[in-house]
XYZ file of C-alpha atoms in Angstrom:
397
model
C -55.307 325.881 -11.174
C -57.717 327.681 -9.174
C -58.098 327.486 -5.830
C -61.656 325.097 -3.738
C -63.175 329.003 -2.941
C -62.639 329.922 -6.895
C -64.372 326.825 -8.665
C -67.210 326.892 -5.745
C -68.247 330.603 -6.266
C -68.338 329.002 -9.753
C -69.645 325.836 -10.117
C -71.794 325.793 -6.696
C -75.393 326.969 -6.433
C -75.457 329.317 -4.652
C -77.727 330.381 -1.458
C -76.558 334.412 -0.946
C -74.212 336.342 -2.603
C -71.831 336.826 0.431
C -71.308 333.506 1.208
C -68.566 332.453 4.733
C -66.311 330.958 1.955
C -64.973 328.933 5.694
C -63.236 326.329 4.233
C -62.760 323.088 6.557
C -60.799 319.405 5.679
C -61.813 317.794 9.491
C -64.502 317.947 11.702
C -63.921 316.121 15.199
C -66.632 315.799 18.473
C -67.139 320.063 19.410
C -64.634 320.797 16.444
C -63.968 321.783 12.742
C -60.544 322.540 11.351
C -60.171 324.333 8.687
C -57.091 323.619 5.645
C -54.948 325.997 6.951
C -54.888 323.764 10.764
C -57.143 326.653 12.696
C -59.339 324.700 14.718
C -63.135 326.396 15.070
C -65.668 325.450 18.199
C -68.887 324.692 17.030
C -71.552 326.575 18.200
C -74.561 325.123 15.860
C -73.985 321.911 15.231
C -74.221 321.907 11.459
C -77.984 323.867 12.273
C -79.071 321.173 14.570
C -77.273 318.244 13.291
C -74.338 317.360 15.554
C -76.310 316.241 18.512
C -73.411 313.653 19.373
C -70.959 315.394 17.957
C -68.961 315.918 14.707
C -68.254 311.595 13.070
C -68.780 310.052 16.716
C -66.997 307.185 16.515
C -70.045 304.709 16.747
C -71.539 306.725 14.418
C -68.442 306.137 11.438
C -68.108 302.780 12.302
C -72.029 302.063 11.698
C -71.767 303.781 8.236
C -68.425 302.021 7.780
C -70.165 298.482 8.342
C -73.595 299.458 6.569
C -71.425 300.775 3.240
C -69.695 297.755 3.115
C -72.567 295.309 3.205
C -75.040 297.450 0.957
C -76.069 300.491 0.486
C -79.144 301.685 -2.435
C -80.919 298.441 -3.596
C -85.083 299.513 -3.432
C -87.217 302.365 -3.450
C -88.375 302.964 0.133
C -90.755 300.250 1.507
C -90.820 296.925 -0.965
C -87.441 295.837 0.196
C -87.352 294.421 4.102
C -83.400 296.033 4.845
C -82.747 295.935 8.533
C -81.157 298.616 9.102
C -84.826 301.031 8.000
C -85.893 298.137 10.657
C -84.278 298.005 13.448
C -83.768 302.170 13.807
C -87.749 301.964 13.237
C -88.087 299.382 16.334
C -85.209 301.072 18.255
C -87.613 304.477 18.074
C -90.791 302.677 18.749
C -88.984 302.161 21.857
C -88.311 305.168 23.193
C -92.041 307.209 21.937
C -95.292 306.531 23.350
C -97.296 304.119 22.145
C -99.405 305.770 19.326
C -95.949 306.382 17.511
C -94.988 303.289 16.515
C -94.572 303.709 12.198
C -91.879 305.755 10.686
C -92.012 306.349 7.616
C -87.967 307.128 6.617
C -87.132 309.667 3.702
C -84.292 312.365 3.211
C -85.185 314.854 5.319
C -86.962 317.852 7.522
C -88.155 319.405 4.346
C -89.418 315.900 3.053
C -91.052 314.900 6.154
C -93.280 318.109 6.686
C -94.175 317.270 2.739
C -95.051 313.370 3.530
C -97.366 314.339 6.739
C -98.708 316.724 4.982
C -100.584 314.485 2.503
C -100.938 311.611 5.312
C -103.284 314.112 7.002
C -105.041 315.252 3.802
C -105.311 311.790 2.567
C -106.524 309.906 6.248
C -109.098 313.400 7.175
C -110.281 313.969 3.900
C -109.461 317.236 4.654
C -107.417 319.538 2.369
C -107.482 323.025 5.502
C -104.398 323.066 7.086
C -103.114 325.160 9.983
C -99.682 326.720 10.967
C -98.027 329.658 13.081
C -96.720 332.603 12.045
C -93.214 333.175 12.107
C -93.292 329.348 11.318
C -90.236 327.209 10.037
C -90.745 324.080 8.004
C -88.373 323.846 5.205
C -88.051 325.551 1.673
C -90.315 322.888 -0.666
C -93.246 324.720 -2.456
C -95.259 322.503 0.362
C -93.729 323.564 3.414
C -92.763 326.951 2.269
C -96.380 326.999 1.953
C -96.510 326.972 6.219
C -93.433 329.118 6.834
C -95.325 331.722 8.816
C -92.597 334.657 7.015
C -94.260 336.127 4.040
C -90.651 338.381 3.286
C -88.953 334.639 2.410
C -91.888 332.696 0.652
C -93.225 335.965 -1.324
C -91.373 335.262 -4.672
C -92.837 331.956 -5.010
C -96.236 332.344 -4.984
C -98.511 330.525 -5.837
C -98.199 328.179 -3.362
C -100.974 325.815 -1.612
C -103.758 326.938 -1.427
C -106.604 326.266 2.408
C -104.014 327.054 4.244
C -104.563 329.379 7.312
C -102.319 331.013 9.962
C -101.758 331.295 13.448
C -99.922 332.605 16.742
C -97.593 330.294 18.644
C -98.793 330.684 22.305
C -101.880 332.197 21.366
C -104.861 330.473 23.389
C -108.185 332.957 21.075
C -106.470 331.486 18.406
C -107.165 328.201 18.492
C -110.550 328.917 17.776
C -109.738 328.608 14.114
C -108.973 324.934 14.334
C -112.602 323.450 12.958
C -113.877 320.776 11.758
C -112.430 322.193 8.777
C -108.789 321.420 9.538
C -107.140 318.602 8.476
C -104.000 319.006 10.703
C -102.201 321.983 12.639
C -98.230 322.122 12.079
C -96.647 323.207 15.085
C -92.887 323.997 16.083
C -92.929 322.067 19.847
C -90.209 324.610 20.217
C -90.228 327.244 17.237
C -86.303 327.410 16.119
C -85.890 330.687 13.563
C -88.728 332.685 15.748
C -85.122 333.203 17.784
C -85.931 330.078 20.552
C -89.627 330.347 21.674
C -91.079 328.385 24.161
C -94.423 328.217 24.926
C -96.242 327.388 28.073
C -98.162 323.475 29.429
C -101.253 325.367 29.211
C -101.169 326.529 25.690
C -99.872 323.028 24.870
C -102.678 321.128 26.641
C -105.346 323.549 24.944
C -103.988 322.350 21.811
C -103.573 318.821 21.616
C -107.510 318.970 23.145
C -108.870 321.284 20.292
C -107.256 319.183 17.527
C -109.117 315.914 19.354
C -112.362 317.243 19.588
C -112.186 318.457 15.930
C -110.597 315.203 14.221
C -107.715 317.754 13.373
C -103.902 315.753 13.373
C -101.387 317.626 15.446
C -98.258 317.414 13.825
C -95.267 318.151 16.576
C -92.331 319.519 14.139
C -89.059 318.276 15.738
C -86.520 318.761 13.216
C -84.519 320.713 15.279
C -85.601 320.350 18.307
C -85.506 316.702 18.827
C -83.333 314.353 19.591
C -82.355 315.211 23.012
C -81.665 319.256 22.257
C -83.856 320.858 24.842
C -83.165 318.458 27.417
C -85.111 315.785 27.315
C -85.358 313.225 24.302
C -88.359 314.782 22.423
C -89.428 318.310 23.066
C -93.183 317.186 23.723
C -92.409 315.161 26.669
C -91.871 318.599 28.772
C -96.020 319.944 28.268
C -97.583 316.670 28.815
C -98.774 315.740 25.198
C -98.405 313.169 22.522
C -99.255 314.289 18.872
C -101.176 312.440 16.285
C -97.495 312.864 13.324
C -94.211 313.677 14.331
C -91.722 314.818 12.283
C -87.671 314.333 12.923
C -84.704 315.074 11.124
C -81.114 317.278 11.584
C -79.677 316.025 14.697
C -81.317 311.776 14.304
C -78.986 310.828 12.056
C -75.674 312.017 13.334
C -75.164 313.586 10.385
C -75.905 311.801 7.993
C -78.819 312.822 5.522
C -82.221 311.331 7.229
C -85.982 312.585 7.922
C -88.722 311.264 9.913
C -92.700 311.423 9.933
C -94.045 309.200 12.611
C -97.418 308.448 13.483
C -99.520 305.142 14.415
C -99.751 302.376 12.105
C -104.016 303.007 12.235
C -103.198 306.251 10.674
C -100.073 305.925 8.160
C -102.072 302.488 6.206
C -103.539 305.471 4.735
C -100.888 306.208 2.279
C -101.122 302.410 0.945
C -104.348 302.748 -0.082
C -106.796 304.166 -2.345
C -104.023 305.208 -4.105
C -101.166 303.072 -4.044
C -97.844 304.011 -3.292
C -99.347 307.758 -1.951
C -96.011 308.737 -0.794
C -92.565 307.369 -2.304
C -89.290 308.611 -2.452
C -85.766 306.469 -4.210
C -83.816 307.644 -1.218
C -85.102 307.842 1.764
C -84.278 305.482 4.750
C -80.786 304.958 3.113
C -79.493 302.165 5.139
C -76.466 304.282 6.031
C -78.244 306.942 7.017
C -80.159 304.311 9.058
C -77.657 303.010 10.701
C -75.948 305.880 11.496
C -79.134 306.635 12.939
C -79.564 303.632 15.530
C -75.780 304.422 16.121
C -76.859 308.385 17.109
C -80.049 306.686 19.253
C -78.211 304.728 20.982
C -74.923 306.712 21.971
C -78.291 309.277 23.165
C -79.141 306.909 25.441
C -76.457 305.175 26.492
C -74.164 308.063 27.459
C -77.096 309.552 28.811
C -76.255 312.766 27.357
C -79.675 314.556 27.686
C -78.926 314.341 31.232
C -76.613 317.216 31.354
C -78.245 319.452 28.510
C -80.701 321.786 30.811
C -77.486 322.245 33.055
C -75.141 323.120 30.175
C -78.434 325.341 29.481
C -79.012 327.333 32.370
C -74.636 328.306 32.395
C -75.147 329.336 29.324
C -77.772 331.657 30.699
C -75.958 332.151 33.604
C -72.147 333.583 31.778
C -74.098 335.298 28.796
C -74.602 338.552 30.653
C -73.877 342.221 29.298
C -75.954 345.496 29.058
C -75.989 345.272 25.414
C -77.823 341.368 25.421
C -80.335 342.210 25.792
C -82.440 338.425 26.739
C -80.981 335.141 26.136
C -83.880 332.361 25.794
C -84.310 329.144 25.003
C -84.598 325.532 26.581
C -81.286 323.341 27.007
C -79.231 323.825 23.923
C -81.499 325.030 22.079
C -80.723 329.343 22.951
C -80.760 332.646 21.474
C -78.967 335.896 22.703
C -80.828 339.052 21.389
C -79.162 342.095 20.781
C -80.701 345.445 19.509
C -80.325 345.108 15.907
C -78.994 342.733 13.051
C -76.176 344.601 12.228
C -75.577 344.750 15.957
C -75.987 341.178 16.276
C -73.854 339.810 12.652
C -70.479 342.001 13.652
C -70.444 339.599 16.707
C -70.423 337.091 15.067
C -68.146 337.417 12.444
C -65.831 338.669 15.449
C -66.859 335.771 17.017
C -65.847 332.900 14.042
C -62.683 335.463 13.426
C -61.742 334.248 17.032
C -63.299 330.358 16.227
C -66.176 329.914 17.844
C -68.567 329.784 15.377
C -72.537 330.675 15.375
C -75.573 332.174 13.172
C -78.617 334.213 13.197
C -82.628 333.186 13.211
C -83.764 333.511 9.988
C -87.197 335.064 11.130
C -85.633 337.087 14.521
C -82.550 338.868 12.431
C -81.039 340.242 15.312
C -80.608 337.195 17.693
C -77.274 335.149 17.590
C -78.418 331.717 18.086
C -76.448 328.850 20.032
C -76.932 325.434 19.705
C -73.863 323.493 20.299
C -73.005 319.688 19.784
C -74.761 317.658 23.175
C -71.516 317.090 24.246
C -70.203 320.414 24.619
C -68.121 320.494 27.925
C -69.344 322.546 30.963
C -65.314 324.188 30.108
C -66.299 324.810 26.858
C -69.074 326.865 27.352
C -67.034 329.194 29.820
C -64.565 329.230 26.677
C -67.387 329.747 24.393
C -68.780 332.250 26.830
C -65.680 334.700 26.781
C -65.305 335.038 23.231
C -68.408 336.138 22.940
C -68.688 338.404 25.252
C -65.412 339.713 24.295
C -67.051 340.416 21.289
C -69.911 341.998 22.453
C -68.012 344.555 24.643
C -64.979 345.316 21.304
C -68.497 345.532 19.086
C -70.842 347.397 21.088
C -68.141 349.744 22.884
C -66.933 350.610 19.281
């Protein structure tokens, strides 16, 4: 009989020629458990997904209860479905007043796609600006916004009328004009290796978009829902976007994304033509129930309160001559090494020791640290000890 790994290689689409082939059958809190019973600390939270930990009891309970009531009953936007309504209202309650209307979709990439359509429809403009080294997803439209030619050159032609600016560059803001429908910016650049712009940049960006009638779209698919030490990343910079993109951590492990704006802007998708954006499974009742439980857990358990201090503890402990820089905000951290080869060896050694990490698409010499926000100080100390042990072994070999 073929093993699960053999069947995986035969019948599941491969995204690389060398998949990790770790096989897990349980996940709880900070940890994943393989089929041999070995425990792994998850330092990447499924790439920014499991902010409240794996299988949080409140999320699991919400999923079970909703699945017993109803699952899919109609494409998004036609029937009044309480899980969607309640989650959208809860989001509006914790967001600025202009971000009061949510369109639920299936993923971050679809949130990007929907926001691109909305921006063009609302402004009646075609030009969209994104940042170099950005990552907004892998579908054709989202890929068009990716600021890394290596990952998209094989799929051209992509969307026209896309321009790129440097993240955190004030002079580049002059490229935003009255021809620009929207500027898509990651509030904190993720796949670029956790790059954080300064407040002056975001203030100037907001002012330029307002002056030119351009919609400011902030992508918080990775940095939202508490990861940076605030519920939303833009709260660090005293600005408010016109459209906010969420996914990953908002579902507590269930697949869901969202683009959020004002009712005035969102209604543009409902007319001329109707059904400006449609999705069969977007806002799935079970995913929305999980999302509401996730948001309530973050708020009720004050999970965000300790995130900044936990991030600082990582930075304090991760000191070694081979570590060039530890940067980030909250529990969204990059550990930079000399090159990819060194980084990959350290990551592989850490995984063998039961601590899972990863690297960044546009910054392959840096290790990703983005654990569930529930990680304890003791777990941070242990994780850092494993990382430092393997940094020493790899760089001294």
